[in-house]
Amino acid sequence: RDEQLTRYGITAPKAFGVSVGTIQQLAKKIGKYHELALEFWDTGWYEARLLTAYIDDPAQVTAAQMDRWARDFDNWGVCDTLCFALFDRTPHAWRKVEQWSKKNDEFIKRAAFALLASLSLHDKKASDEQFLRTLPLIERAATDDRNFVKKGVSWALRSIGMRSPALHAKSLALARGLAASTD
């Protein structure tokens, strides 16, 4: 089918309608396959792009590839899946959070905070200090009035707050300050 799929707030110009569960089952059969992931991404199909998150090898993903794919994000489903299942496992993830948080494009900016939320959930070796350094990024982006950015910022702040008591206190203080803001 070459028709636009709109579901759960996901708008995908090219989609077959295959469930994420089926995509994940297929990914288990394929295994890690970087070259195939690159080819699947270039098709532009929603499900093929989701599949890349599960079959690409984080060690082979380059910073340039991350930027190129982020420029192609056209919905939150692809953005979040790539950040949650692939990008947060690359050696470039922390740098991309800061870089992408300064971008204007809605889904690239969202990717910064989806990636930060994913790192807070998956990067067990990261220090509290690494996350504390991202709180000003969250504070700046919290005034972005675009729904997908706001939700990404909220997800990142909540996820950071769950990592440790110290991060909980700092995240709660920031959340209270944002709630009290006139913006």
GROMACS .gro file of C-alpha atoms in nm:
model
  183
    1ARG     CA    1   0.000   0.000   0.000
    2ASP     CA    2   0.132   0.339  -0.089
    3GLU     CA    3  -0.108   0.548   0.115
    4GLN     CA    4  -0.064   0.764   0.417
    5LEU     CA    5  -0.109   0.585   0.748
    6THR     CA    6  -0.223   0.794   1.042
    7ARG     CA    7  -0.252   0.606   1.369
    8TYR     CA    8  -0.175   0.698   1.730
    9GLY     CA    9  -0.061   1.037   1.608
   10ILE     CA   10   0.188   0.874   1.372
   11THR     CA   11   0.170   1.000   1.017
   12ALA     CA   12   0.359   0.780   0.776
   13PRO     CA   13   0.340   0.851   0.404
   14LYS     CA   14   0.462   0.501   0.318
   15ALA     CA   15   0.336   0.224   0.547
   16PHE     CA   16   0.217  -0.133   0.516
   17GLY     CA   17   0.041  -0.149   0.853
   18VAL     CA   18   0.263  -0.419   1.007
   19SER     CA   19   0.262  -0.429   1.388
   20VAL     CA   20   0.571  -0.346   1.592
   21GLY     CA   21   0.554  -0.693   1.748
   22THR     CA   22   0.580  -0.854   1.406
   23ILE     CA   23   0.870  -0.623   1.316
   24GLN     CA   24   1.052  -0.722   1.636
   25GLN     CA   25   0.998  -1.094   1.562
   26LEU     CA   26   1.141  -1.044   1.214
   27ALA     CA   27   1.440  -0.858   1.360
   28LYS     CA   28   1.519  -1.155   1.585
   29LYS     CA   29   1.529  -1.381   1.280
   30ILE     CA   30   1.753  -1.140   1.086
   31GLY     CA   31   1.995  -1.055   1.368
   32LYS     CA   32   2.242  -0.767   1.345
   33TYR     CA   33   2.299  -0.663   0.986
   34HIS     CA   34   2.430  -0.310   0.938
   35GLU     CA   35   2.436  -0.306   0.557
   36LEU     CA   36   2.078  -0.431   0.534
   37ALA     CA   37   1.969  -0.167   0.787
   38LEU     CA   38   2.117   0.103   0.565
   39GLU     CA   39   1.928  -0.034   0.265
   40PHE     CA   40   1.601  -0.064   0.458
   41TRP     CA   41   1.629   0.295   0.579
   42ASP     CA   42   1.665   0.425   0.227
   43THR     CA   43   1.334   0.267   0.121
   44GLY     CA   44   1.144   0.530   0.320
   45TRP     CA   45   0.888   0.274   0.437
   46TYR     CA   46   0.773   0.318   0.798
   47GLU     CA   47   0.811  -0.048   0.896
   48ALA     CA   48   1.148  -0.083   0.724
   49ARG     CA   49   1.275   0.215   0.920
   50LEU     CA   50   1.147   0.069   1.246
   51LEU     CA   51   1.322  -0.258   1.162
   52THR     CA   52   1.654  -0.077   1.127
   53ALA     CA   53   1.643   0.010   1.497
   54TYR     CA   54   1.655  -0.359   1.583
   55ILE     CA   55   1.894  -0.495   1.320
   56ASP     CA   56   2.157  -0.223   1.289
   57ASP     CA   57   2.474  -0.270   1.491
   58PRO     CA   58   2.526   0.025   1.730
   59ALA     CA   59   2.903  -0.017   1.706
   60GLN     CA   60   2.886   0.044   1.329
   61VAL     CA   61   2.649   0.340   1.342
   62THR     CA   62   2.836   0.662   1.267
   63ALA     CA   63   2.757   1.010   1.390
   64ALA     CA   64   2.694   1.113   1.028
   65GLN     CA   65   2.447   0.826   0.986
   66MET     CA   66   2.262   0.936   1.299
   67ASP     CA   67   2.236   1.292   1.167
   68ARG     CA   68   2.125   1.175   0.823
   69TRP     CA   69   1.855   0.948   0.964
   70ALA     CA   70   1.739   1.212   1.215
   71ARG     CA   71   1.684   1.454   0.925
   72ASP     CA   72   1.446   1.192   0.780
   73PHE     CA   73   1.234   1.162   1.096
   74ASP     CA   74   0.876   1.246   1.004
   75ASN     CA   75   0.689   1.102   1.302
   76TRP     CA   76   0.741   1.027   1.669
   77GLY     CA   77   0.721   0.649   1.620
   78VAL     CA   78   1.034   0.625   1.408
   79CYS     CA   79   1.212   0.892   1.614
   80ASP     CA   80   1.147   0.725   1.948
   81THR     CA   81   1.211   0.370   1.827
   82LEU     CA   82   1.548   0.462   1.678
   83CYS     CA   83   1.650   0.651   1.993
   84PHE     CA   84   1.525   0.381   2.232
   85ALA     CA   85   1.648   0.070   2.052
   86LEU     CA   86   1.959   0.182   1.862
   87PHE     CA   87   2.093   0.534   1.898
   88ASP     CA   88   2.126   0.523   2.277
   89ARG     CA   89   2.364   0.229   2.241
   90THR     CA   90   2.604   0.408   2.005
   91PRO     CA   91   2.922   0.582   2.119
   92HIS     CA   92   2.781   0.910   1.978
   93ALA     CA   93   2.460   0.923   2.183
   94TRP     CA   94   2.563   1.176   2.449
   95ARG     CA   95   2.701   1.421   2.192
   96LYS     CA   96   2.383   1.398   1.985
   97VAL     CA   97   2.165   1.493   2.282
   98GLU     CA   98   2.331   1.831   2.309
   99GLN     CA   99   2.365   1.888   1.933
  100TRP     CA  100   2.008   1.793   1.850
  101SER     CA  101   1.861   1.989   2.142
  102LYS     CA  102   1.970   2.306   1.959
  103LYS     CA  103   1.804   2.214   1.629
  104ASN     CA  104   1.486   2.376   1.503
  105ASP     CA  105   1.333   2.075   1.329
  106GLU     CA  106   1.056   1.934   1.549
  107PHE     CA  107   1.152   1.568   1.527
  108ILE     CA  108   1.526   1.623   1.552
  109LYS     CA  109   1.470   1.830   1.865
  110ARG     CA  110   1.237   1.562   1.999
  111ALA     CA  111   1.509   1.306   1.920
  112ALA     CA  112   1.745   1.488   2.157
  113PHE     CA  113   1.508   1.431   2.445
  114ALA     CA  114   1.388   1.085   2.341
  115LEU     CA  115   1.757   0.992   2.326
  116LEU     CA  116   1.819   1.146   2.668
  117ALA     CA  117   1.523   0.956   2.814
  118SER     CA  118   1.654   0.636   2.656
  119LEU     CA  119   2.003   0.695   2.796
  120SER     CA  120   1.857   0.749   3.141
  121LEU     CA  121   1.685   0.413   3.115
  122HIS     CA  122   1.962   0.211   2.947
  123ASP     CA  123   2.305   0.365   3.021
  124LYS     CA  124   2.374   0.207   3.359
  125LYS     CA  125   2.734   0.334   3.360
  126ALA     CA  126   2.642   0.701   3.318
  127SER     CA  127   2.703   0.922   3.618
  128ASP     CA  128   2.455   1.154   3.782
  129GLU     CA  129   2.679   1.440   3.670
  130GLN     CA  130   2.626   1.351   3.304
  131PHE     CA  131   2.251   1.385   3.353
  132LEU     CA  132   2.280   1.699   3.565
  133ARG     CA  133   2.458   1.867   3.273
  134THR     CA  134   2.150   1.803   3.057
  135LEU     CA  135   1.900   1.975   3.286
  136PRO     CA  136   1.967   2.320   3.132
  137LEU     CA  137   1.889   2.168   2.790
  138ILE     CA  138   1.557   2.046   2.927
  139GLU     CA  139   1.484   2.383   3.085
  140ARG     CA  140   1.550   2.566   2.756
  141ALA     CA  141   1.341   2.327   2.548
  142ALA     CA  142   1.051   2.320   2.794
  143THR     CA  143   0.919   2.642   2.643
  144ASP     CA  144   0.894   2.489   2.295
  145ASP     CA  145   0.522   2.491   2.223
  146ARG     CA  146   0.529   2.199   1.977
  147ASN     CA  147   0.354   1.896   2.120
  148PHE     CA  148   0.609   1.634   2.015
  149VAL     CA  149   0.899   1.835   2.158
  150LYS     CA  150   0.712   1.902   2.485
  151LYS     CA  151   0.638   1.531   2.527
  152GLY     CA  152   1.002   1.441   2.460
  153VAL     CA  153   1.122   1.697   2.714
  154SER     CA  154   0.876   1.568   2.973
  155TRP     CA  155   0.981   1.207   2.909
  156ALA     CA  156   1.349   1.297   2.954
  157LEU     CA  157   1.290   1.489   3.277
  158ARG     CA  158   1.077   1.211   3.428
  159SER     CA  159   1.326   0.941   3.327
  160ILE     CA  160   1.624   1.129   3.470
  161GLY     CA  161   1.434   1.180   3.794
  162MET     CA  162   1.396   0.804   3.835
  163ARG     CA  163   1.769   0.725   3.818
  164SER     CA  164   1.876   0.822   4.168
  165PRO     CA  165   1.761   1.017   4.475
  166ALA     CA  166   1.993   1.306   4.386
  167LEU     CA  167   1.864   1.324   4.029
  168HIS     CA  168   1.508   1.293   4.156
  169ALA     CA  169   1.557   1.598   4.376
  170LYS     CA  170   1.713   1.806   4.095
  171SER     CA  171   1.450   1.696   3.843
  172LEU     CA  172   1.169   1.771   4.085
  173ALA     CA  173   1.312   2.116   4.154
  174LEU     CA  174   1.331   2.187   3.782
  175ALA     CA  175   0.977   2.055   3.726
  176ARG     CA  176   0.843   2.275   4.004
  177GLY     CA  177   1.023   2.577   3.861
  178LEU     CA  178   0.881   2.507   3.518
  179ALA     CA  179   0.531   2.459   3.661
  180ALA     CA  180   0.554   2.793   3.840
  181SER     CA  181   0.668   2.972   3.525
  182THR     CA  182   0.430   3.210   3.353
  183ASP     CA  183   0.523   3.047   3.019
   0.00000   0.00000   0.00000
